[in-house]
CSV table of C-alpha atoms in Angstrom, one decimal:
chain,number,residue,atom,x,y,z
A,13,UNK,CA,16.2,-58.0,150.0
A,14,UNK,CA,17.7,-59.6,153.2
A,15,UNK,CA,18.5,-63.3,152.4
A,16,UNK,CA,16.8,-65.8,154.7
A,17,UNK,CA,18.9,-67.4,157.5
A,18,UNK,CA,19.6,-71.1,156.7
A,19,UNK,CA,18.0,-73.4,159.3
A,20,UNK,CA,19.5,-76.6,158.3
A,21,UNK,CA,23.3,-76.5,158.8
A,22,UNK,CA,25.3,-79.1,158.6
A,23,UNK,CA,28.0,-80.1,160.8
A,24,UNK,CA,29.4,-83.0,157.9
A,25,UNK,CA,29.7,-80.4,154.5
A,26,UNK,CA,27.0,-81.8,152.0
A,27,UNK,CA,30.2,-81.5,149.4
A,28,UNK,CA,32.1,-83.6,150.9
A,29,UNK,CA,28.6,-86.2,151.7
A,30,UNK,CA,28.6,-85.9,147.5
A,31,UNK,CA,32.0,-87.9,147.7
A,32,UNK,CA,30.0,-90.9,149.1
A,33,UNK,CA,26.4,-90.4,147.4
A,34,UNK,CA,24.6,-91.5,144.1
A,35,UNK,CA,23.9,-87.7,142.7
A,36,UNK,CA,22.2,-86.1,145.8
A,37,UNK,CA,21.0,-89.4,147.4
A,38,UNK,CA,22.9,-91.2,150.6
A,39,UNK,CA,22.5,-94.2,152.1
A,40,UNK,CA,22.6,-94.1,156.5
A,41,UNK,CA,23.2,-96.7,158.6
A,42,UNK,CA,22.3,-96.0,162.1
A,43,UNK,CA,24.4,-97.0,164.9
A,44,UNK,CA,24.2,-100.6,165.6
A,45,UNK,CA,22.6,-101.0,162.4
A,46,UNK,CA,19.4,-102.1,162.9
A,47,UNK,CA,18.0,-98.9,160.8
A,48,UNK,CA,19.1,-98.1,157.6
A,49,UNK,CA,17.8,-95.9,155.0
A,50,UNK,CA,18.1,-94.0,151.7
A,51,UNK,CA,17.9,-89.8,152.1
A,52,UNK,CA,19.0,-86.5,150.3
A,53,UNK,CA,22.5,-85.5,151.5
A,54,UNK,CA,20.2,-82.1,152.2
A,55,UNK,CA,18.7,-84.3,155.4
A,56,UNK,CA,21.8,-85.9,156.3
A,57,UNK,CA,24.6,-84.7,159.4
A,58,UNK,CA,22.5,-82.1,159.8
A,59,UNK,CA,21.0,-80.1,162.7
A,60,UNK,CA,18.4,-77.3,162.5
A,61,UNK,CA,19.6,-74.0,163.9
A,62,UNK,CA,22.8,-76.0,164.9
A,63,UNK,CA,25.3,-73.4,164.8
A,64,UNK,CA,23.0,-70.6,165.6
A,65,UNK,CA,24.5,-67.7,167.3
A,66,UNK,CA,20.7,-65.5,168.4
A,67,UNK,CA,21.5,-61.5,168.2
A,68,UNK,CA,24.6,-61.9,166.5
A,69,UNK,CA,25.1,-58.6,164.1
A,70,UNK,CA,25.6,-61.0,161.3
A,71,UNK,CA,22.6,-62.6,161.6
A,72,UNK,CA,22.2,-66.0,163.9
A,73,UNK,CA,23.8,-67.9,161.1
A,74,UNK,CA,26.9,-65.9,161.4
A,75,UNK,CA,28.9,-69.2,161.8
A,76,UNK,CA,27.0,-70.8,159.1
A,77,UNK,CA,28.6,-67.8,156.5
A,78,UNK,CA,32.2,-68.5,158.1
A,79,UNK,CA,32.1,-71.8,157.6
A,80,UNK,CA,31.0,-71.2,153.9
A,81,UNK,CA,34.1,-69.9,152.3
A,82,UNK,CA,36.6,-72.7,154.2
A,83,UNK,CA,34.0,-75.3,152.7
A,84,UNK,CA,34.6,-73.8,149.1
A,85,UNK,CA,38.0,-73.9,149.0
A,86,UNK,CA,38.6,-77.0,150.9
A,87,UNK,CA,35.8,-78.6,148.3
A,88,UNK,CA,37.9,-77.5,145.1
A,89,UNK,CA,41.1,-79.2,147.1
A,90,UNK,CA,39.3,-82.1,147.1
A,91,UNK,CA,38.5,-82.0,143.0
A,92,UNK,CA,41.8,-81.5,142.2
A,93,UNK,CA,42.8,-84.7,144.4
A,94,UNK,CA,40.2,-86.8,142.6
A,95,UNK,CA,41.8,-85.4,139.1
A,96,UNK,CA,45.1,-86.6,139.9
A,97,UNK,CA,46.7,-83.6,141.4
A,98,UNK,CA,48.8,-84.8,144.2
A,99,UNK,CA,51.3,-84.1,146.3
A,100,UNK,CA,49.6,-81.0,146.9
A,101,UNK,CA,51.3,-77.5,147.3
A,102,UNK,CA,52.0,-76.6,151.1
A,103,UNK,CA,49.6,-73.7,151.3
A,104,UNK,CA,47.0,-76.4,149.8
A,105,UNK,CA,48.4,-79.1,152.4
A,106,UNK,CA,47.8,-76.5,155.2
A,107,UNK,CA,44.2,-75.5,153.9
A,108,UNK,CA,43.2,-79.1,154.1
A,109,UNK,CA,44.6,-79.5,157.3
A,110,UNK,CA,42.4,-77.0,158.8
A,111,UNK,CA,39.5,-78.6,157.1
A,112,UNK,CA,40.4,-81.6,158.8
A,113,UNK,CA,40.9,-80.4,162.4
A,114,UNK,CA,37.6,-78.2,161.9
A,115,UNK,CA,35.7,-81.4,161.2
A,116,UNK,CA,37.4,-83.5,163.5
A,117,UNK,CA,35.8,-80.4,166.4
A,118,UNK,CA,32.5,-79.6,164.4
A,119,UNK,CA,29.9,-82.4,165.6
A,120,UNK,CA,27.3,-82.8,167.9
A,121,UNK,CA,29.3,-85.5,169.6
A,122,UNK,CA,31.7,-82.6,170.7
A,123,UNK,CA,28.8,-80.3,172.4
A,124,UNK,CA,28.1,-83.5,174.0
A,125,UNK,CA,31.2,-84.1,175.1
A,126,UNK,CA,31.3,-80.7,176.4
A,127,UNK,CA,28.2,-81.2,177.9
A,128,UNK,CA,29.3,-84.5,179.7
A,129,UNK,CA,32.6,-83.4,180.8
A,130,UNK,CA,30.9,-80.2,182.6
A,131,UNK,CA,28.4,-82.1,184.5
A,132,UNK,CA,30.9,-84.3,185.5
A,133,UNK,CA,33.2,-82.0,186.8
A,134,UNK,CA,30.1,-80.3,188.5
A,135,UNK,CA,28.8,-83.6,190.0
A,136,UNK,CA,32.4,-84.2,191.5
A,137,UNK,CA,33.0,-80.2,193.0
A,138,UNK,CA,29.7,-80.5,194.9
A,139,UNK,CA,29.7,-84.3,195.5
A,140,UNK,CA,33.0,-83.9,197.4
A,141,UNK,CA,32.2,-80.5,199.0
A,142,UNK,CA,29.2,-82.3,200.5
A,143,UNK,CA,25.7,-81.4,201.2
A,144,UNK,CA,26.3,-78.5,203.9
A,145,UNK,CA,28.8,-76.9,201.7
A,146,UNK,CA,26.2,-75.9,197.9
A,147,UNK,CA,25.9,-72.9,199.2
A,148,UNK,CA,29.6,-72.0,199.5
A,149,UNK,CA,30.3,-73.2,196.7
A,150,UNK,CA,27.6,-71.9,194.1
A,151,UNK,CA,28.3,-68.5,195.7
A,152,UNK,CA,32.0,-69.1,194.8
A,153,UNK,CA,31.7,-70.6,191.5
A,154,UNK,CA,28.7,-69.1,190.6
A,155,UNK,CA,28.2,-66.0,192.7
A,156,UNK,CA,24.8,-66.6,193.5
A,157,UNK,CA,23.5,-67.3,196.7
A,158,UNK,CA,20.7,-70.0,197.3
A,159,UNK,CA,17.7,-70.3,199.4
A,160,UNK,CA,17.9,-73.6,201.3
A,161,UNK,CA,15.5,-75.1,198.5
A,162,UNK,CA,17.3,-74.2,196.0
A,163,UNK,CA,20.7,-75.8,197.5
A,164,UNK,CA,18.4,-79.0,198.0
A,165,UNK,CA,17.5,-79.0,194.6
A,166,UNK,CA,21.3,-78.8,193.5
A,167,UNK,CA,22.3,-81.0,195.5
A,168,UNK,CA,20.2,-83.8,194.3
A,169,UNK,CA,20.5,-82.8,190.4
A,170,UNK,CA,24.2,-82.5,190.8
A,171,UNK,CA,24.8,-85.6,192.5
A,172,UNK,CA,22.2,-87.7,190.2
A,173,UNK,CA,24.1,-90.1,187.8
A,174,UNK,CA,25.9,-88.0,185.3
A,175,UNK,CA,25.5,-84.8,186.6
A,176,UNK,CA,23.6,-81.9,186.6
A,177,UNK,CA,21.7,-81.1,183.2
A,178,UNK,CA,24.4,-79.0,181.4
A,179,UNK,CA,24.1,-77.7,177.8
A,180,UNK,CA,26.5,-75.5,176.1
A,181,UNK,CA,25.3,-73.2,173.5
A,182,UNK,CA,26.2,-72.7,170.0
A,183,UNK,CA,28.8,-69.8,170.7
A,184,UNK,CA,30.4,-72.2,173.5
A,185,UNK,CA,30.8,-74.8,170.9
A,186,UNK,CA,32.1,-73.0,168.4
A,187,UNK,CA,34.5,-70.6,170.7
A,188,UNK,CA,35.9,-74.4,172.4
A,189,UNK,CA,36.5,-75.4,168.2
A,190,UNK,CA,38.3,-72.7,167.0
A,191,UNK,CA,40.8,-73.1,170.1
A,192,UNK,CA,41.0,-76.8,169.3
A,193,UNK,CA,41.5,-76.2,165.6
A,194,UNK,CA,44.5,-74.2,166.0
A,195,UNK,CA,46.2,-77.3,168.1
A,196,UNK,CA,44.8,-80.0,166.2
A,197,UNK,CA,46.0,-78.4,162.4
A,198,UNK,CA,49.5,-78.1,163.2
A,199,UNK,CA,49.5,-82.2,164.8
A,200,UNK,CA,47.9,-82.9,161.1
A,201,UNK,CA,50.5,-80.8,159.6
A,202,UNK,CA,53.9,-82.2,160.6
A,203,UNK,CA,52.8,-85.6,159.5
A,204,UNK,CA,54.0,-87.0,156.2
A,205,UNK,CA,50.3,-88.1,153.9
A,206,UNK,CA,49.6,-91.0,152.2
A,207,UNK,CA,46.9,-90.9,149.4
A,208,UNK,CA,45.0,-94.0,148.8
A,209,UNK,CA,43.0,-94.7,145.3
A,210,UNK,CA,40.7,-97.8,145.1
A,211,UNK,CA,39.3,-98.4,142.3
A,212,UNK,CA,36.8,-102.1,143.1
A,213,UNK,CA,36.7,-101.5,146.9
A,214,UNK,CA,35.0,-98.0,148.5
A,215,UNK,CA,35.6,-96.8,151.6
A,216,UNK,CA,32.5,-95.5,154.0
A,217,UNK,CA,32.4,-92.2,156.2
A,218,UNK,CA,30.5,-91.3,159.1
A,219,UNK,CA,29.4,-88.7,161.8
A,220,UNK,CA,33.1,-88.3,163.0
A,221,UNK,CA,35.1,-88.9,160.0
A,222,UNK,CA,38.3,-88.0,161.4
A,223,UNK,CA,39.8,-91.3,163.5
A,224,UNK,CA,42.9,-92.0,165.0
A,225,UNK,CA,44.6,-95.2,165.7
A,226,UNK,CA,46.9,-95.8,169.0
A,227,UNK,CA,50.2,-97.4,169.0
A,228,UNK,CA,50.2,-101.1,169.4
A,229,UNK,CA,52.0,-100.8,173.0
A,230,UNK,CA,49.8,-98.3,174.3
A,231,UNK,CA,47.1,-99.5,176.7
A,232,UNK,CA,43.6,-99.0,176.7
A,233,UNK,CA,43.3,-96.6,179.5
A,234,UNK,CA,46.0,-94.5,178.0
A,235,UNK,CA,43.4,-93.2,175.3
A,236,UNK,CA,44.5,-91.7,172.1
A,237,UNK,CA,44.6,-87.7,170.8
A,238,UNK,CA,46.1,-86.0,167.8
A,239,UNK,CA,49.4,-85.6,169.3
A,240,UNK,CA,50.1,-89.0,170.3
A,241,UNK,CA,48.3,-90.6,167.9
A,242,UNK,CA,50.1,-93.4,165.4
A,243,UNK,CA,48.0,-92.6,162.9
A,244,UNK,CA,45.3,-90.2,161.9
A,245,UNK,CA,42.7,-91.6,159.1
A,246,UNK,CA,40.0,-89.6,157.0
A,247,UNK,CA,38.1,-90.9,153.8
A,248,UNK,CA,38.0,-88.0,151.9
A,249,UNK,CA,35.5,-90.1,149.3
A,250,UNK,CA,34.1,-93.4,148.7
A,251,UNK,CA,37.6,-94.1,146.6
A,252,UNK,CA,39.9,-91.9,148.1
A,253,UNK,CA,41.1,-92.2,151.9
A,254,UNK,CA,43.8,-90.1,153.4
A,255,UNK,CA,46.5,-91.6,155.5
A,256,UNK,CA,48.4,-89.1,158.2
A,257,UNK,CA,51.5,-91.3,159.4
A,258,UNK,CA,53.6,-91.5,162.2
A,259,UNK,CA,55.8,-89.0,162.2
A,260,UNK,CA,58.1,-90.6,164.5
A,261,UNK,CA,60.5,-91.4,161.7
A,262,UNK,CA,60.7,-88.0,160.6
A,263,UNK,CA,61.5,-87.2,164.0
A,264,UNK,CA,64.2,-89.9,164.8
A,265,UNK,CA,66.1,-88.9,161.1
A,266,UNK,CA,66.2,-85.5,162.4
A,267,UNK,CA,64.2,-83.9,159.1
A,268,UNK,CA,63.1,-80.7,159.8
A,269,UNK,CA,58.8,-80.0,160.0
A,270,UNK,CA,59.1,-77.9,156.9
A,271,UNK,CA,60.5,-79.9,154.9
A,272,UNK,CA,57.2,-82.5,156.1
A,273,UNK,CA,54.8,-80.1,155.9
A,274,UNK,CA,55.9,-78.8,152.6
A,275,UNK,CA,54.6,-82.4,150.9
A,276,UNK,CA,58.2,-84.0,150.0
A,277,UNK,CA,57.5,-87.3,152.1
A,278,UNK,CA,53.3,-87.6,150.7
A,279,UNK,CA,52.8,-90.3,149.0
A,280,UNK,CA,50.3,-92.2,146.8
A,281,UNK,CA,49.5,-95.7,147.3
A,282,UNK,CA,47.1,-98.3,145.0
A,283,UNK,CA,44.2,-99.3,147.7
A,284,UNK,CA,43.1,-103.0,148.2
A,285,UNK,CA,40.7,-104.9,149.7
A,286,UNK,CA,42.8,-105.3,153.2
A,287,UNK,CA,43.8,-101.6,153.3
A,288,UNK,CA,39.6,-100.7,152.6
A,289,UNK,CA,38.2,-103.6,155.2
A,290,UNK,CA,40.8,-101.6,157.5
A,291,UNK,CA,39.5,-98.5,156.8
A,292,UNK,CA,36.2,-99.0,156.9
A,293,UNK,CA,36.4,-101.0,160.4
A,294,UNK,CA,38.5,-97.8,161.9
A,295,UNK,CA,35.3,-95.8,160.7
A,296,UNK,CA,32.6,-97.8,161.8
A,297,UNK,CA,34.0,-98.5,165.4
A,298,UNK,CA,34.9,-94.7,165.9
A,299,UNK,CA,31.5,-93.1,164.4
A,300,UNK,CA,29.1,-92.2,166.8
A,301,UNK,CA,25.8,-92.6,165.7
A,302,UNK,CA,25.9,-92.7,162.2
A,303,UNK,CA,27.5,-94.0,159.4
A,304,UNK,CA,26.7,-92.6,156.1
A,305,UNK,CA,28.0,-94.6,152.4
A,306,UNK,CA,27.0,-95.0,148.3
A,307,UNK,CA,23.6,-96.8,148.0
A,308,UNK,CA,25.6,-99.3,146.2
A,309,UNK,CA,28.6,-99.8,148.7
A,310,UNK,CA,26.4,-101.7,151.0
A,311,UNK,CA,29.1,-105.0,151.4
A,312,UNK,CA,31.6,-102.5,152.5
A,313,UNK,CA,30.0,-101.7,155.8
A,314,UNK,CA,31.4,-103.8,158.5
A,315,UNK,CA,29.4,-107.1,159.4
A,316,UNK,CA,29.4,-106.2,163.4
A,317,UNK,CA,29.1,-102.5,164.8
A,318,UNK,CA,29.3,-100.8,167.3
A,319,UNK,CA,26.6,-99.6,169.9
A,320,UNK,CA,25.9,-96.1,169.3
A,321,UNK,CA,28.4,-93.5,171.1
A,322,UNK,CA,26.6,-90.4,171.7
A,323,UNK,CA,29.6,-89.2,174.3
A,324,UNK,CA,33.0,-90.1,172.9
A,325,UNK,CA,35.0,-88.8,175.8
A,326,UNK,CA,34.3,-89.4,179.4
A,327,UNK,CA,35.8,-88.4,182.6
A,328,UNK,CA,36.6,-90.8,185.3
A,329,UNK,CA,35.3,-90.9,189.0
A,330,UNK,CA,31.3,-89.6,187.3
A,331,UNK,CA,29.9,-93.2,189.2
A,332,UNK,CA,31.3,-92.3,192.9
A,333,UNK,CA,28.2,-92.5,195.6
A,334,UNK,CA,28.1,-89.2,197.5
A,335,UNK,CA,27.0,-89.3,201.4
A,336,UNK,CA,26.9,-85.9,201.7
A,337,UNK,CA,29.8,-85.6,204.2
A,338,UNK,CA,32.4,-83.6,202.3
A,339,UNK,CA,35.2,-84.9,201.1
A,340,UNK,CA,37.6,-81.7,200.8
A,341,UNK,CA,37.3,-78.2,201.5
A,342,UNK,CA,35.2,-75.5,200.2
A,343,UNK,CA,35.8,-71.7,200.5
A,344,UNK,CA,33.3,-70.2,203.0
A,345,UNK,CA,32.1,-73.6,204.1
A,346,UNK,CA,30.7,-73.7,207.2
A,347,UNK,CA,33.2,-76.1,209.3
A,348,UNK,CA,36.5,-75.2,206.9
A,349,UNK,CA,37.6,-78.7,207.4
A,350,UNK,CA,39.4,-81.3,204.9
A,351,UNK,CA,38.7,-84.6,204.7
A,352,UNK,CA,41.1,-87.1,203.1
């Protein structure tokens, strides 16, 4: 008998939701705290049909039954940390490194950003091309040719605020996170870890439970990625959080990545009250709609949060007022002419 597509699938891994719950039960707080509630971790950072994939030969929960097997083995890593095992073996290191970059790519936030970045993008192209000039350019970006309604009705939803309505499917999503996995893994990688174990304090997660800190000379427009992060933080449970370091050091004493990535520099360090206020702040300020802790860990959630961030990235130049008059070229426009 065929077995029944899952609906429900989760873009945070209910095993690692059991690191921060009471049995199967999980306190939310949602973003900037006003509601807060009590659930299964069965309801929580979840979506229905999230990464459905409709007419794939695997079924449309294809990605669902990939995802399955990198959950197992990244959830018996995670049991052997809380047991004691650490360093972990490099093939383990790399394993959870993966995990990492996959959930750090996995959220909704990310098809939003996706989403956002597009429309953007779009609003700018036809914005600057001016009025005269949809045409042209949804025949050359698009290969369709409009009727002159149709290029009206572009024009206005492409040069609304934020853009034309743009949403990516589950395949686009998930194609744009396997590419992203392979670059983010390897920035995780050559970074020497530091396990932290608390045993009075508890540390909270969230929607995006992968968060990265900039350098302290780095301004804010600069923004922060894996690469250049100074360092990249993940609670891997309520007392366990995982420390990726600078690996600037490393660098400047000339030691070589594999001796890094094969766990001679990870360390474990006794948490404390400082190092889990720190924590938790870094995970509260960087979630983006939700943040998700033990029923009981309640004092550990940060006094003052954030608004809610349903976008997490943003593209500059998305509030410019359009005339109509082009701004630059567009191939096959009418006039051909560049204004600057």
């Amino acid at each position: 008998m065929a077995q029944t597509p899952a609906k429900r699938h989760h873009y945070v891994p209910q095993f690692y939701l059991r690191g921060f719950a009471d049995g199967e039960q999980i306190a939310t707080v949602r973003l900037p705290g006003d509601v807060r509630y009590t659930t299964s971790i069965r309801k929580t950072g979840a979506e229905n049909g999230f990464h459905s994939v409709p007419g794939h030969p695997d079924g449309d929960d294809a990605f669902e039954k990939v995802l399955s097997p990198i959950e197992g083995e990244a959830s018996q890593i995670f049991g052997r940390i809380e047991s004691g095992e650490w360093p972990l073996p490099p093939n383990d290191r790399a394993t959870l490194a993966y995990f990492i970059a996959l959930q750090a790519t996995r959220g909704p936030e990310q098809r939003r950003n996706m989403d956002q970045l597009a429309a953007s993008m779009t609003r700018l192209e036809i914005g600057y091309g001016g009025k005269a000039n949809v045409k042209a350019w949804a025949k050359q970006e698009r290969g369709i040719d409009l009727t002159d309604d149709e290029a009206e009705l572009m024009w206005e939803q492409a040069t609304q605020p934020g853009g034309p309505p743009i949403r990516h499917t589950a395949l686009a999503h998930i194609e744009q996170m396997m590419e992203m996995v392979d670059t983010i893994q390897p920035s995780l990688s050559f970074r020497p870890w530091t396990l932290i174990r608390f045993d009075d304090e508890s540390l909270i997660t969230s929607d995006t439970p992968v968060t990265m800190t900039a350098r302290p000379d780095d301004g804010p427009w600069m923004g922060v990625g894996f690469m250049t992060a100074q360092l990249v933080l993940y609670p891997l449970t309520r007392k366990l959080g995982l420390m990726m370091n600078d690996p600037e050091a490393m660098i400047d004493l000339g030691v070589p990545v594999e001796r890094v990535r094969n766990s001679e520099f990870d360390l474990t360090q006794a948490g404390f009250l400082d190092i889990a206020n720190a924590l938790n702040w870094n995970t509260a300020r960087r979630a983006s709609l939700s943040i998700f802790h033990h029923p009981e860990d309640a004092r550990f959630v940060p006094d003052t949060l954030p608004q809610p961030r349903p976008v997490t990235m943003s593209m500059s130049g998305g509030d410019f007022e359009f005339t109509g008059e082009p701004l630059f070229d567009v191939p096959g426009s009418p006039d051909g002419q560049v204004r600057g």
